[in-house]
Coordinates of C-alpha atoms in Angstrom, one line a residue:
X1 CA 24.1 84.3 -37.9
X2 CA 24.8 80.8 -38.5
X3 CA 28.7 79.7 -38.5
X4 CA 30.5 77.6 -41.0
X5 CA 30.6 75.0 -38.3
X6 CA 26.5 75.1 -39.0
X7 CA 25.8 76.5 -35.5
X8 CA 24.3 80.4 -34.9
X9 CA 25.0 83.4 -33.0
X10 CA 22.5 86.1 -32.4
X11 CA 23.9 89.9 -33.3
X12 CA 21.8 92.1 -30.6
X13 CA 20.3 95.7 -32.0
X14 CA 23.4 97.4 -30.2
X15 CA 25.7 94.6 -32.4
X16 CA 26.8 92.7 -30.0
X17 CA 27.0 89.4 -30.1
X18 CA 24.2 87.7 -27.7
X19 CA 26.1 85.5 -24.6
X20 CA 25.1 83.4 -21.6
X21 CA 21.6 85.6 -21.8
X22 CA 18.1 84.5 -23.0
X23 CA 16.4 86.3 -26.5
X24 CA 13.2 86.4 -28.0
X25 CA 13.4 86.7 -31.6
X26 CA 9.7 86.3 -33.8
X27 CA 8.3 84.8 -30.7
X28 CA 10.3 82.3 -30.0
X29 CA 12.8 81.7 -26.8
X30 CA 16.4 81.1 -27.3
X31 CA 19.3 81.2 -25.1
X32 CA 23.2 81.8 -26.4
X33 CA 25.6 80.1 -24.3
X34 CA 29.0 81.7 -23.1
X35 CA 30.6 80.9 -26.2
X36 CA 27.7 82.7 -28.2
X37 CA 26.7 79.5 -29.5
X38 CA 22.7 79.1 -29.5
X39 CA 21.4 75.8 -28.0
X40 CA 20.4 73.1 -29.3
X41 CA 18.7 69.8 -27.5
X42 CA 19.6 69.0 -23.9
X43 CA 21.4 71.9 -21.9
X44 CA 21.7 73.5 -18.5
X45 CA 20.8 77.1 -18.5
X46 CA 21.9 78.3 -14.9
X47 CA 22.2 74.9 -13.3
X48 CA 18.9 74.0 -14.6
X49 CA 18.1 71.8 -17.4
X50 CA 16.3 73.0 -20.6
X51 CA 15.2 71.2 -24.2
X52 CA 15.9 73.4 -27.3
X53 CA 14.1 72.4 -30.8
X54 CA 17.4 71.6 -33.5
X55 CA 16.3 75.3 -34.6
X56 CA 17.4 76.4 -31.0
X57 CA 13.8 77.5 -29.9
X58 CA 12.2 76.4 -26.4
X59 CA 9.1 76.4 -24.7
X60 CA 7.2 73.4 -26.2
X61 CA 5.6 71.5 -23.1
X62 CA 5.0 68.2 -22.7
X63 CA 6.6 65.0 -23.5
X64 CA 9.9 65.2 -25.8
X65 CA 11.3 61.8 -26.8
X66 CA 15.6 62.3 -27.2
X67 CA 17.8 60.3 -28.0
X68 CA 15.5 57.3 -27.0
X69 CA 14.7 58.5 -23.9
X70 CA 11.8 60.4 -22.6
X71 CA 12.0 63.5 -21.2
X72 CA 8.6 65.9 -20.0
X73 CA 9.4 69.7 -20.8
X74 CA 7.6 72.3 -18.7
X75 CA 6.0 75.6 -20.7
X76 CA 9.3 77.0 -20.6
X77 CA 11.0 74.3 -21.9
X78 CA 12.4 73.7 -18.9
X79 CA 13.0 69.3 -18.0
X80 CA 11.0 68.1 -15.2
X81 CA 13.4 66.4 -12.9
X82 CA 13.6 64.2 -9.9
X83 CA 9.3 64.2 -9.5
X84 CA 6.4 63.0 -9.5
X85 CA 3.3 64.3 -11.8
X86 CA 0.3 64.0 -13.7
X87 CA -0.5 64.0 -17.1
X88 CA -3.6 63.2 -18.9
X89 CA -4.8 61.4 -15.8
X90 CA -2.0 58.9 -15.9
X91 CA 1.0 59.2 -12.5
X92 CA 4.7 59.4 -14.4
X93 CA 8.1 60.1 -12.4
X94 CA 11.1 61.7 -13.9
X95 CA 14.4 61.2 -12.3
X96 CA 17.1 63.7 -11.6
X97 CA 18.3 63.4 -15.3
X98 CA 14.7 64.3 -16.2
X99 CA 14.2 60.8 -17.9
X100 CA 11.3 59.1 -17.7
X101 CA 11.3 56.3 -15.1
X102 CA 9.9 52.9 -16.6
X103 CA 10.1 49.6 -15.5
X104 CA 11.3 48.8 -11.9
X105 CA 12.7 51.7 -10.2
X106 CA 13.7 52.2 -6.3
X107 CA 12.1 55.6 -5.2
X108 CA 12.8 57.2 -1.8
X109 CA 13.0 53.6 -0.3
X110 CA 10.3 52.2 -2.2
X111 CA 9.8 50.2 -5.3
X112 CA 7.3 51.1 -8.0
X113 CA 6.8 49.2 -11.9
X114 CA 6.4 51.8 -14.3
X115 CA 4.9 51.1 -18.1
X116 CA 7.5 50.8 -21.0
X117 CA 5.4 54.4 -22.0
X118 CA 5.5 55.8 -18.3
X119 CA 2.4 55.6 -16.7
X120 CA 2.4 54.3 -13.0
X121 CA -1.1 53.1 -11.1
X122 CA -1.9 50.0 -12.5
X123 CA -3.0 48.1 -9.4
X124 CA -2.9 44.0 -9.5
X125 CA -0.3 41.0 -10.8
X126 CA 2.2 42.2 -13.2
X127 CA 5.1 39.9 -15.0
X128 CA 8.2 41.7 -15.4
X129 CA 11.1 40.1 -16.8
X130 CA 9.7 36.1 -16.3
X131 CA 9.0 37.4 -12.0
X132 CA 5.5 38.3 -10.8
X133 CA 5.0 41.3 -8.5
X134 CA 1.8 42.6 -6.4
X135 CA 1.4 46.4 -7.7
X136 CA -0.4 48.8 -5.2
X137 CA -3.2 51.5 -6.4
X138 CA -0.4 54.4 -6.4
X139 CA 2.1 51.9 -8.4
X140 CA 4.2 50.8 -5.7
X141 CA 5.3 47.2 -4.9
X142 CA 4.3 45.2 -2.2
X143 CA 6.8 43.5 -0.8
X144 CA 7.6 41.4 2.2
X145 CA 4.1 40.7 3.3
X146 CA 1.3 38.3 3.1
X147 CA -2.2 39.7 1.3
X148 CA -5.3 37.8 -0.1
X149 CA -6.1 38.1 -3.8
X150 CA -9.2 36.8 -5.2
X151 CA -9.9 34.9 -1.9
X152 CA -6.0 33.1 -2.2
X153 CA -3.7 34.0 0.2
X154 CA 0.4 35.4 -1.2
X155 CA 3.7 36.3 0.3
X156 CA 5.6 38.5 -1.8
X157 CA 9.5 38.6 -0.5
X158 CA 11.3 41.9 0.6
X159 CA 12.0 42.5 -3.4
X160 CA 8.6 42.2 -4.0
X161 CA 9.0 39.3 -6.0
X162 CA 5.9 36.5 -5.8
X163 CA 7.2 33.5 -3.3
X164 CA 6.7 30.1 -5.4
X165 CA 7.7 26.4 -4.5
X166 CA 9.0 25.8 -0.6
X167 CA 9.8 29.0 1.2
X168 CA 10.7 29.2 4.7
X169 CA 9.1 32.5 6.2
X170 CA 10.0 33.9 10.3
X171 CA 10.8 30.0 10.5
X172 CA 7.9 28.8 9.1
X173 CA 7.9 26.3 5.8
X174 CA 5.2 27.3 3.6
X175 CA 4.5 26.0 -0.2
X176 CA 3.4 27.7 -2.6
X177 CA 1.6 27.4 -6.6
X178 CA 3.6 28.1 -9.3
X179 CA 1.2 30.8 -10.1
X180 CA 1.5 32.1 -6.3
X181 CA -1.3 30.9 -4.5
X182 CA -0.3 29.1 -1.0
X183 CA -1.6 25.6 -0.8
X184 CA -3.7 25.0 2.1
X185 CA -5.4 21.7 2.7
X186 CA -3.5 19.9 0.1
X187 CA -0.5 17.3 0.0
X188 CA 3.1 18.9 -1.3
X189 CA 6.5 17.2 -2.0
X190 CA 9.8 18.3 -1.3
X191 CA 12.1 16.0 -2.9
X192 CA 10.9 12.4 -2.2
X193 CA 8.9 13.3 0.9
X194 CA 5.1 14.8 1.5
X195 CA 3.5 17.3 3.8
X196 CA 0.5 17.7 4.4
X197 CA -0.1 21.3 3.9
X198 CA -3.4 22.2 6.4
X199 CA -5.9 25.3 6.4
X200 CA -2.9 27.3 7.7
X201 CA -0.6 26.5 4.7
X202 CA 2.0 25.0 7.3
X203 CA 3.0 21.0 7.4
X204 CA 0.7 19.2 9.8
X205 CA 2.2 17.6 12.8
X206 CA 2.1 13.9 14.2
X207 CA -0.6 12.0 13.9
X208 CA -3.1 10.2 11.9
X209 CA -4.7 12.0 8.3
X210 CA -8.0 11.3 6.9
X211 CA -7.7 12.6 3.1
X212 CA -9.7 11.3 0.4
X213 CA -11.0 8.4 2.2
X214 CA -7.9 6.8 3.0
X215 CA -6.1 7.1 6.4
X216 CA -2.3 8.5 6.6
X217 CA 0.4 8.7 9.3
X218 CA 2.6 11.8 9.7
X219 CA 5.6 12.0 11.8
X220 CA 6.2 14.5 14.0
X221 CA 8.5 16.3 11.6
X222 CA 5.1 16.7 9.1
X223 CA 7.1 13.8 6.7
X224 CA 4.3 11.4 5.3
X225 CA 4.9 7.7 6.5
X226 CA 5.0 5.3 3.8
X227 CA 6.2 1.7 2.9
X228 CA 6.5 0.7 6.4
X229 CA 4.9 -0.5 9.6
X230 CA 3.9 1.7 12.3
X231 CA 3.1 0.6 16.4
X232 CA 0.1 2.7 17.4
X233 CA -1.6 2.6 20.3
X234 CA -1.0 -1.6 20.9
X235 CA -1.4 -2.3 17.1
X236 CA 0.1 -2.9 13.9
X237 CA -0.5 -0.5 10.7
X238 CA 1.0 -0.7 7.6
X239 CA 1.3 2.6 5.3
X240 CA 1.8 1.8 1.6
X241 CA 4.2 3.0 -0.7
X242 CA 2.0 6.0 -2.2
X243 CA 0.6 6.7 1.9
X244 CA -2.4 5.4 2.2
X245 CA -3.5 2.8 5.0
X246 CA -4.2 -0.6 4.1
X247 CA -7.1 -1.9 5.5
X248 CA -10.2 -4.5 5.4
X249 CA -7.6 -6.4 2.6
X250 CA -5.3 -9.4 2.8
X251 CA -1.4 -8.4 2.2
X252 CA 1.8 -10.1 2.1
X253 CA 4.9 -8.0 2.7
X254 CA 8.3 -10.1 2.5
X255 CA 6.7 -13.4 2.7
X256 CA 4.1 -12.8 5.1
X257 CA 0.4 -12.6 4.8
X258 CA -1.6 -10.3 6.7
X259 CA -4.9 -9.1 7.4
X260 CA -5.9 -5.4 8.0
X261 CA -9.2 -4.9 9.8
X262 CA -11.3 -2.2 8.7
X263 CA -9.8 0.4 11.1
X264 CA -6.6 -1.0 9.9
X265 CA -5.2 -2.8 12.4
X266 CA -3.8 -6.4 11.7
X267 CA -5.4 -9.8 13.3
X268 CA -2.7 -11.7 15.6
X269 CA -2.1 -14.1 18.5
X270 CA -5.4 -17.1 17.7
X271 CA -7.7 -18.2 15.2
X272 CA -10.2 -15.0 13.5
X273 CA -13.0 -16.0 10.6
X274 CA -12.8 -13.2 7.9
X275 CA -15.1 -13.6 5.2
X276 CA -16.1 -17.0 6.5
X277 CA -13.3 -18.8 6.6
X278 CA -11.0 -19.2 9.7
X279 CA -7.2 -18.4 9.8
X280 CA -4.5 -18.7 12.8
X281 CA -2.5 -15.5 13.2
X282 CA 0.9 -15.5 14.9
X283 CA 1.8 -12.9 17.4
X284 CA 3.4 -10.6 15.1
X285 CA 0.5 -10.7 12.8
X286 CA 1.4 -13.3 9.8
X287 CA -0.9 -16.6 9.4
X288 CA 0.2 -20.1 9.5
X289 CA 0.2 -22.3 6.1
X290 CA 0.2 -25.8 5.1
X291 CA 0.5 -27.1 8.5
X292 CA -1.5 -28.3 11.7
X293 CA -2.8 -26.2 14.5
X294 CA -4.8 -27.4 17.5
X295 CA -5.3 -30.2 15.6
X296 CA -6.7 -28.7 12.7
X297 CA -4.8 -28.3 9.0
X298 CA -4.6 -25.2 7.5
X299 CA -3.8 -25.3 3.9
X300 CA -1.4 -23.3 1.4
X301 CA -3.4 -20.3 1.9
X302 CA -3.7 -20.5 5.5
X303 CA -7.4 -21.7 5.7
X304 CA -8.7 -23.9 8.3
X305 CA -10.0 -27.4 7.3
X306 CA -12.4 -29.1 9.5
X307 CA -10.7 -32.4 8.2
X308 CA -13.1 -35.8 7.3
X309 CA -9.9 -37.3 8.0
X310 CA -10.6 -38.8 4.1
X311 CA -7.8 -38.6 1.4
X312 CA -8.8 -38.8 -2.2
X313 CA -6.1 -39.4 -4.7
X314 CA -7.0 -37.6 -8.0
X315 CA -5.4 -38.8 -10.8
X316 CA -5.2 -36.3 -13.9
X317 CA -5.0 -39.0 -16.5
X318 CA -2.2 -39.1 -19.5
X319 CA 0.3 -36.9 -19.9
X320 CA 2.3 -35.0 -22.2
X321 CA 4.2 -38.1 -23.3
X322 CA 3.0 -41.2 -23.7
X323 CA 5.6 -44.3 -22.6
X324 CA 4.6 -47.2 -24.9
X325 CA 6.7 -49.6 -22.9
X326 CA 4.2 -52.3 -22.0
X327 CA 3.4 -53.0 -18.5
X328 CA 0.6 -56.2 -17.2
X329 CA -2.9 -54.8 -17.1
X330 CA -3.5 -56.1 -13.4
X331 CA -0.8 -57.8 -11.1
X332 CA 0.3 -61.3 -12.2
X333 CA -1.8 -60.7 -15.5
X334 CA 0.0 -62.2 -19.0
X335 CA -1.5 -59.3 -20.7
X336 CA 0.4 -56.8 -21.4
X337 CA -0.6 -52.8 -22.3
X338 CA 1.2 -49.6 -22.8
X339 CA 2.4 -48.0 -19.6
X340 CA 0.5 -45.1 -20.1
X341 CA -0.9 -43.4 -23.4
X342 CA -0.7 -39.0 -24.3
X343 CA -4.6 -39.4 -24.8
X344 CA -7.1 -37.8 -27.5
X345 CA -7.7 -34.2 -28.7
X346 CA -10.1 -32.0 -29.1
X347 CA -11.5 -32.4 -32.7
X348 CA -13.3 -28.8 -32.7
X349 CA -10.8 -27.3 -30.2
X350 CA -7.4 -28.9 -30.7
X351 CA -6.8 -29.4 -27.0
X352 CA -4.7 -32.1 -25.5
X353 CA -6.9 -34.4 -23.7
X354 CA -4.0 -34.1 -20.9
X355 CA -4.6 -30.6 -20.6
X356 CA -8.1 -30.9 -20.2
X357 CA -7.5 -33.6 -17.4
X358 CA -5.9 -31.8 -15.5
X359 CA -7.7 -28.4 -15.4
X360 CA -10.7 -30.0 -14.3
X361 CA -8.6 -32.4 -11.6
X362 CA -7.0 -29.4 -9.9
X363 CA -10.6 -27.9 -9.6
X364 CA -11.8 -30.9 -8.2
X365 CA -9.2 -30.7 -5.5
X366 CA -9.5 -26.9 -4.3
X367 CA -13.4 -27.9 -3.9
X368 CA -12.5 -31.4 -1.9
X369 CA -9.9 -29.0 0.1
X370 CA -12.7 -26.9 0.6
X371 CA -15.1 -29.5 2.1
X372 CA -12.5 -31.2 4.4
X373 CA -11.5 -33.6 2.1
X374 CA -6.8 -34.1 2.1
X375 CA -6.4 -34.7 -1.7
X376 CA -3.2 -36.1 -2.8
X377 CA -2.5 -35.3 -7.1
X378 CA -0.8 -38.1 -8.8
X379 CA 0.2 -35.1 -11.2
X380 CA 0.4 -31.7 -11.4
X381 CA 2.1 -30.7 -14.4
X382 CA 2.3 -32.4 -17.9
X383 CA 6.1 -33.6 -17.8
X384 CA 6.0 -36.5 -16.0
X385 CA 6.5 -40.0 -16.8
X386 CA 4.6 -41.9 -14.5
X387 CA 2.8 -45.5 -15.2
X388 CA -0.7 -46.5 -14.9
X389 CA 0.6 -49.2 -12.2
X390 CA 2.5 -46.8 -10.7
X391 CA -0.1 -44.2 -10.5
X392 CA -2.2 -46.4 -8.4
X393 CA 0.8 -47.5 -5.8
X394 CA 1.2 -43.9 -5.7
X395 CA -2.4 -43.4 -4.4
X396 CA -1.9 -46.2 -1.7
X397 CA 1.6 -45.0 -0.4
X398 CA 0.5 -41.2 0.1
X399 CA -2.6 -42.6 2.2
X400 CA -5.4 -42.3 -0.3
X401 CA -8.4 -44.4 0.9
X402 CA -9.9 -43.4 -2.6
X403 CA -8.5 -42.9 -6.3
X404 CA -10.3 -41.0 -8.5
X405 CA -8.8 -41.0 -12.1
X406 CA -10.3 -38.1 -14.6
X407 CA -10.2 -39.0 -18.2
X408 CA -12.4 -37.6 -21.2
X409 CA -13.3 -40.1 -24.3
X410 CA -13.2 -40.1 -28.0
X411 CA -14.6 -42.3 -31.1
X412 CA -14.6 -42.8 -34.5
X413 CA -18.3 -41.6 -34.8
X414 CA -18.4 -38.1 -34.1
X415 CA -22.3 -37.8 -32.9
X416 CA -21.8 -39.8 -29.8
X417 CA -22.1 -37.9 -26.6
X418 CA -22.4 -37.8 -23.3
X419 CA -20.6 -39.0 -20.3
X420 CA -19.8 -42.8 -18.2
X421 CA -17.9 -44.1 -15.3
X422 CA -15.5 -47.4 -15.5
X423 CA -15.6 -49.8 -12.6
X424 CA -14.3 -53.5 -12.3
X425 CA -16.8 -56.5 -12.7
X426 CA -17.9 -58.7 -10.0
X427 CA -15.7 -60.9 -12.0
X428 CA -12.7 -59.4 -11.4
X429 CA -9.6 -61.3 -10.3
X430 CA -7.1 -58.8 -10.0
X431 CA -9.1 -57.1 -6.9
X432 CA -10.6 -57.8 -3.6
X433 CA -14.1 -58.2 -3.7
X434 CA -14.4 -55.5 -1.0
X435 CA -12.5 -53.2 -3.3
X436 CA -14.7 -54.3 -6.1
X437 CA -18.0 -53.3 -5.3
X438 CA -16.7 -50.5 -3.3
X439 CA -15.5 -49.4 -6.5
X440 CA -18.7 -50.1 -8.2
X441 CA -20.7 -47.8 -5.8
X442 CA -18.4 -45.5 -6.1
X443 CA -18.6 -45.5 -9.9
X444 CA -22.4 -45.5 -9.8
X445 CA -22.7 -42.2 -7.7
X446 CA -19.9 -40.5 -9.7
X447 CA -21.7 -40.7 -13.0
X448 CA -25.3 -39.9 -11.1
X449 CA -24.0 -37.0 -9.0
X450 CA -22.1 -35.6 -12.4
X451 CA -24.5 -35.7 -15.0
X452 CA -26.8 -34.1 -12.6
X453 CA -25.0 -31.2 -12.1
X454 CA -23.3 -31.2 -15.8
X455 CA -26.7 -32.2 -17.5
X456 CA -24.3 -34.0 -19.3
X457 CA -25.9 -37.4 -20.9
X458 CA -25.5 -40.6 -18.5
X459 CA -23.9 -43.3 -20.6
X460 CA -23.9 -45.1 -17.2
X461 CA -21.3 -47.3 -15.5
X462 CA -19.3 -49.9 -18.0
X463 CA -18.1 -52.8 -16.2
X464 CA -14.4 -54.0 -17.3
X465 CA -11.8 -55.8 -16.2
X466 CA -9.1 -54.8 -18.9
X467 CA -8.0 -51.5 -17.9
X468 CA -4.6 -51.4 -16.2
X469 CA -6.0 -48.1 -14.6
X470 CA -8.7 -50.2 -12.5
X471 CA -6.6 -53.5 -12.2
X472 CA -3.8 -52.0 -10.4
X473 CA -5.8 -50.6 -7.0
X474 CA -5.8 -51.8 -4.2
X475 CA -8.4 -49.1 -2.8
X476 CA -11.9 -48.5 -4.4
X477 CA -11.3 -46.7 -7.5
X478 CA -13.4 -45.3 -10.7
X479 CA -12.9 -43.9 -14.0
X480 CA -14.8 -40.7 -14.9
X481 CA -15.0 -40.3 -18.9
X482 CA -15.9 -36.5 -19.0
X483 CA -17.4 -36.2 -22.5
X484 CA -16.6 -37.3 -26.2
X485 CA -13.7 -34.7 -27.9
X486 CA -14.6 -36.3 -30.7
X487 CA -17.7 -35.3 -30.3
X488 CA -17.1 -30.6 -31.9
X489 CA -20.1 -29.6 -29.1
X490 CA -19.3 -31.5 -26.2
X491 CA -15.5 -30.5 -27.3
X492 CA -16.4 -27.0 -27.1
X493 CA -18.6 -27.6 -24.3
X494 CA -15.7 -28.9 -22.1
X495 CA -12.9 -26.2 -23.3
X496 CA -15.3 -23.1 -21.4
X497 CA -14.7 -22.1 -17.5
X498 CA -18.4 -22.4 -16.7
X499 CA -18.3 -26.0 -17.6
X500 CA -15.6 -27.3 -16.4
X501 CA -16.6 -25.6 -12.8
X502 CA -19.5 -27.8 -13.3
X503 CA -17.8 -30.5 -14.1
X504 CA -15.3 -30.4 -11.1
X505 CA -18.5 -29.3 -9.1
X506 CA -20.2 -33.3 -10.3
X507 CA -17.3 -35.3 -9.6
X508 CA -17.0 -33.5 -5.9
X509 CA -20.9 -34.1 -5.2
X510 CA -19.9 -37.6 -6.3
X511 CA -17.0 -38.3 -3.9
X512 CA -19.7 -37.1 -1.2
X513 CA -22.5 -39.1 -2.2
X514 CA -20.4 -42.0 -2.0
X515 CA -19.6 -41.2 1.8
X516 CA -23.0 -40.7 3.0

C-alpha cells in the first residue's frame, strides 16, 4: 500500500500490517521495518547491512554502485563488508561500511593500491597522486626495503613511497634517480659538492679516482677535491675547478707557472727539459723568468738560453707618426732630413708599412731569442716618437753590437719587385771604416740568406751614404727592404703568416751567416 508520503506498507493475508519481518510477494524479497515502512537502498536488517532496489526488492548480487560509491551485494542482497574476495578473476576489498576500497588503503597493518574500479593484483611501479610505489603480486606495497627491478637496485621508505635524490638509510647516504634507480659507479652532487657514488651506491672514501681518464682526489668525508693543491705522498697535485687532475700541461695559478708531469706531479728544486727546452723550477714548484741562473738567462717564459753573449738591436722602422722636424743625416753633416717618416702602405692591402715592420721585427726576435741571441727592440708598439739618430744611440747604449733596421719599399712603378739591403759606401765619412765594411758584409749576407729562404727576388746591396738610418751607427748596421707595397702581389705576399715567418726566418739565417 503505498503512503501519501510515497513510501509502502505490506497488508499480510490475516490484515495486518507487515513489521520488522521479511515477505516474499511475486517472487521478490522485501523486508518492512519497525515502522512498517518497506526499504529502500542501504539498510541494516538485524545488525546486518542489506541493498533494497527503489522498488524495495532485494537479492540482486553483484556489484551495486550508490550514491557514488561501490558496494558488492551477496545473493541475498546482503553488503559484503570488511573482506576480501574475488570476482571475475580480479581481488577487490570492501571495508566495514561495505564500500569498495580503491586507491591506497591501510589493511590489517599493511598497505595495498587498489584501481579507481577495485581490482587489487597488479604487480610492478604504480604513480599515485605524483609518488611512485613498488606493488606486490597480491596488491600490497612494499615498503621499507631494498629490491632489484629490471637489474636496478630501489629502496622504497616505510610508506612505501620510491626514495629519490639523497637519502640517508641505517646511517648510510645513498643517491638516488629521479625515476628511482640508485646510482652506482657514477658522480652525484649535493649542493656544490660531488661524491663519488661506487658499485655499492655509497660515497667512496679517501683517496685517488680514476674516472673517465682523468685522475680525482676524494677526501676522507667522500667530498670531491677541486680548485686547490693537494701534498701526496712528497708531491704536489693540483685538482681543477670541475675535478679533474692536471697533468703532462703547463699551468699558472696566481702568477705562477707550473708543470704537471704525466702522473701529475709538478717539476721543482733544478733545471728539467720538457718538450726540449730547459726550465729552472723553484722548490715550491714555479719557474724562474727573465732572469739569470747558474749563469744562464732564462727569458719571459722561463726558457733557458745558451747565450752567444751577442745582442742585436732590431729596429721596427717608422712609426705611427711621422716627426718632420729635421735632424743632420750623419753627425756633423749640413744636410738635414726628417727625423723620422710614418712610411708607405700597402697598395693592394692598405696596411701601414709600420705595422708590417714591426710584425716581422718581433718574429725576428722570438727566433734570435731562440738561438741564444739577447735582442734589444728600439720599438715595440706604434706610439712612439723616437728619431732615426736617436734610434741608433739607442742600439749602442742598451749594448747592441749589431743594429738591424727592418723597413719594406715602395715606388711609383708598380711592377717592381723584389727585395735589397742598404749599407754605407767605402766612401763614407760619417763611419769608421771598421764599422763600414762590417756593415757591408753584414748587408751582403742579409739579402743572400733572405731571398734564399723568401725566394724573394735579390735586388742586392745599394751602397749609400745619405740615409740618416746608416749614418748615425756607430756599430755595423744594415737596412733590410722587405719587398715593394707598391708592388699588389708582393703586397699581398707580405700581409700572409706563412710569409712573414719566412721572412723573419731570412733575416735570422742572415744575422747568423754574418757570425760564422
Amino acid at each position: 500500500m503505498k503512503q501519501e508520503d510515497g513510501s509502502w506498507k505490506y497488508r499480510k493475508e490475516d490484515g495486518t500490517m507487515a513489521a520488522s519481518e521479511w515477505i516474499t510477494h511475486l517472487n521478490r524479497r522485501y523486508y518492512l521495518n519497525a515502522d512498517e515502512i518497506m526499504c529502500t537502498g542501504l539498510s541494516m536488517v538485524n545488525g546486518k547491512l542489506y541493498y533494497f532496489e527503489s522498488w524495495g526488492g532485494a537479492g540482486y548480487k553483484g556489484w551495486k554502485k550508490v550514491g557514488g560509491a561501490w558496494y558488492y551485494l551477496n545473493e541475498d542482497g546482503s553488503v559484503k563488508t570488511n573482506e576480501w574476495f574475488v570476482h571475475d578473476k580480479r581481488t577487490y576489498h570492501v571495508d566495514e561500511n561495505g564500500v569498495m576500497s580503491t586507491g591506497l588503503q591501510k589493511i590489517d597493518g599493511t598497505l595495498y593500491y587498489f584501481e579507481s574500479w577495485g581490482g587489487a593484483g597488479f604487480q610492478g611501479w604504480k604513480k599515485v597522486g605524483g609518488t611512485w610505489y613498488y606493488l606486490n603480486e597480491d596488491g600490497s606495497l612494499r615498503t621499507n626495503q631494498w629490491f632489484v627491478h629490471d637489474k636496478r637496485t630501489y629502496h622504497v621508505d616505510a610508506d612505501g613511497v620510491m626514495s629519490t635524490g639523497w637519502q640517508t638509510i641505517d646511517g648510510v647516504d645513498y643517491y638516488f634517480e629521479s625515476w628511482g634507480g640508485m646510482r652506482v659507479n657514477a658522480w652525484a652532487a649535493k649542493g656544490s659538492d660531488w661524491y663519488y657514488m661506487d658499485s655499492n651506491g655509497t660515497p667512496k672514501g679517501e683517496g685517488w679516482l680514476l674516472y673517465d681518464k682523468n685522475w680525482y682526489y676524494l677526501r676522507q668525508d667522500g667530498k670531491m677535491m677541486h680548485s686547490e693543491w693537494l701534498w701526496y705522498d712528497n708531491n704536489w697535485y693540483y685538482l681543477q675547478s670541475w675535478g679533474g687532475m692536471y697533468k703532462s700541461q703547463w699551468v699558472t695559478i696566481k702568477g705562477a707557472t707550473y708543470y704537471f708531469r704525466s702522473w701529475g706531479g709538478i717539476y721543482k728544486n733544478g733545471w728539467q727539459e720538457v718538450d726540449g727546452k730547459t726550465y729552472y723550477f723553484r722548490s715550491w714548484g714555479g719557474i724562474y723568468k727573465d732572469t739569470y741562473i747558474d749563469g744562464y738567462y732564462v727569458d719571459k717564459n722561463g726558457v733557458r738560453r745558451n747565450s752567444k753573449n751577442i745582442c742585436v738591436a732590431i729596429d721596427a722602422g717608422h712609426q705611427r707618426r711621422g716627426n718632420s722636424e729635421k735632424e743632420p743625416i750623419g753627425p756633423g753633416s749640413s744636410t738635414y732630413k726628417a727625423k723620422v717618416a710614418s712610411g708607405t702602405c700597402g697598395v693592394a692591402t692598405g696596411i701601414n708599412e709600420y705595422e708590417l715592420n714591426l710584425a716581422v721585427s718581433l718574429k725576428v726576435r722570438d727566433i734570435l731569442e731562440e738561438r741564444g741571441y739577447d735582442v734589444y727592440m728600439i720599438r715595440e708598439t706604434h706610439d712612439v716618437n723616437i728619431s732615426n739618430s736617436e734610434r741608433a744611440k739607442l742600439a749602442v747604449q742598451n749594448g747592441a753590437d749589431i743594429l738591424v733596421r727592418v723597413h719594406a719599399n715602395g715606388d711609383s712603378n708598380q711592377s717592381v719587385y723584389g727585395a735589397l739591403t742598404m749599407a754605407p759606401s767605402s766612401r763614407n765619412t760619417y763611419l769608421s771604416g771598421d764599422v763600414v765594411s762590417k756593415s757591408q758584409k753584414l748587408s751582403q749576407k742579409m739579402i743572400a740568406a733572405f731571398c734564399k729562404d723568401t725566394g724573394a727576388k735579390n735586388r742586392d746591396v745599394i751602397y749609400t751614404d745619405s740615409m740618416s738610418g746608416i749614418n748615425w751607427s756607430t756599430i755595423p748596421v744594415t737596412i733590410i727592404e722587405l719587398g715593394f707595397m707598391s708592388n699588389p702581389s708582393e703586397d699581398r705576399l707580405m700581409a700572409t703568416e706563412d710569409y712573414r715567418n719566412k721572412m723573419a726566418q731570412g733575416i735570422a739565417d742572415g744575422i747568423d751567416a754574418y757570425y760564422e
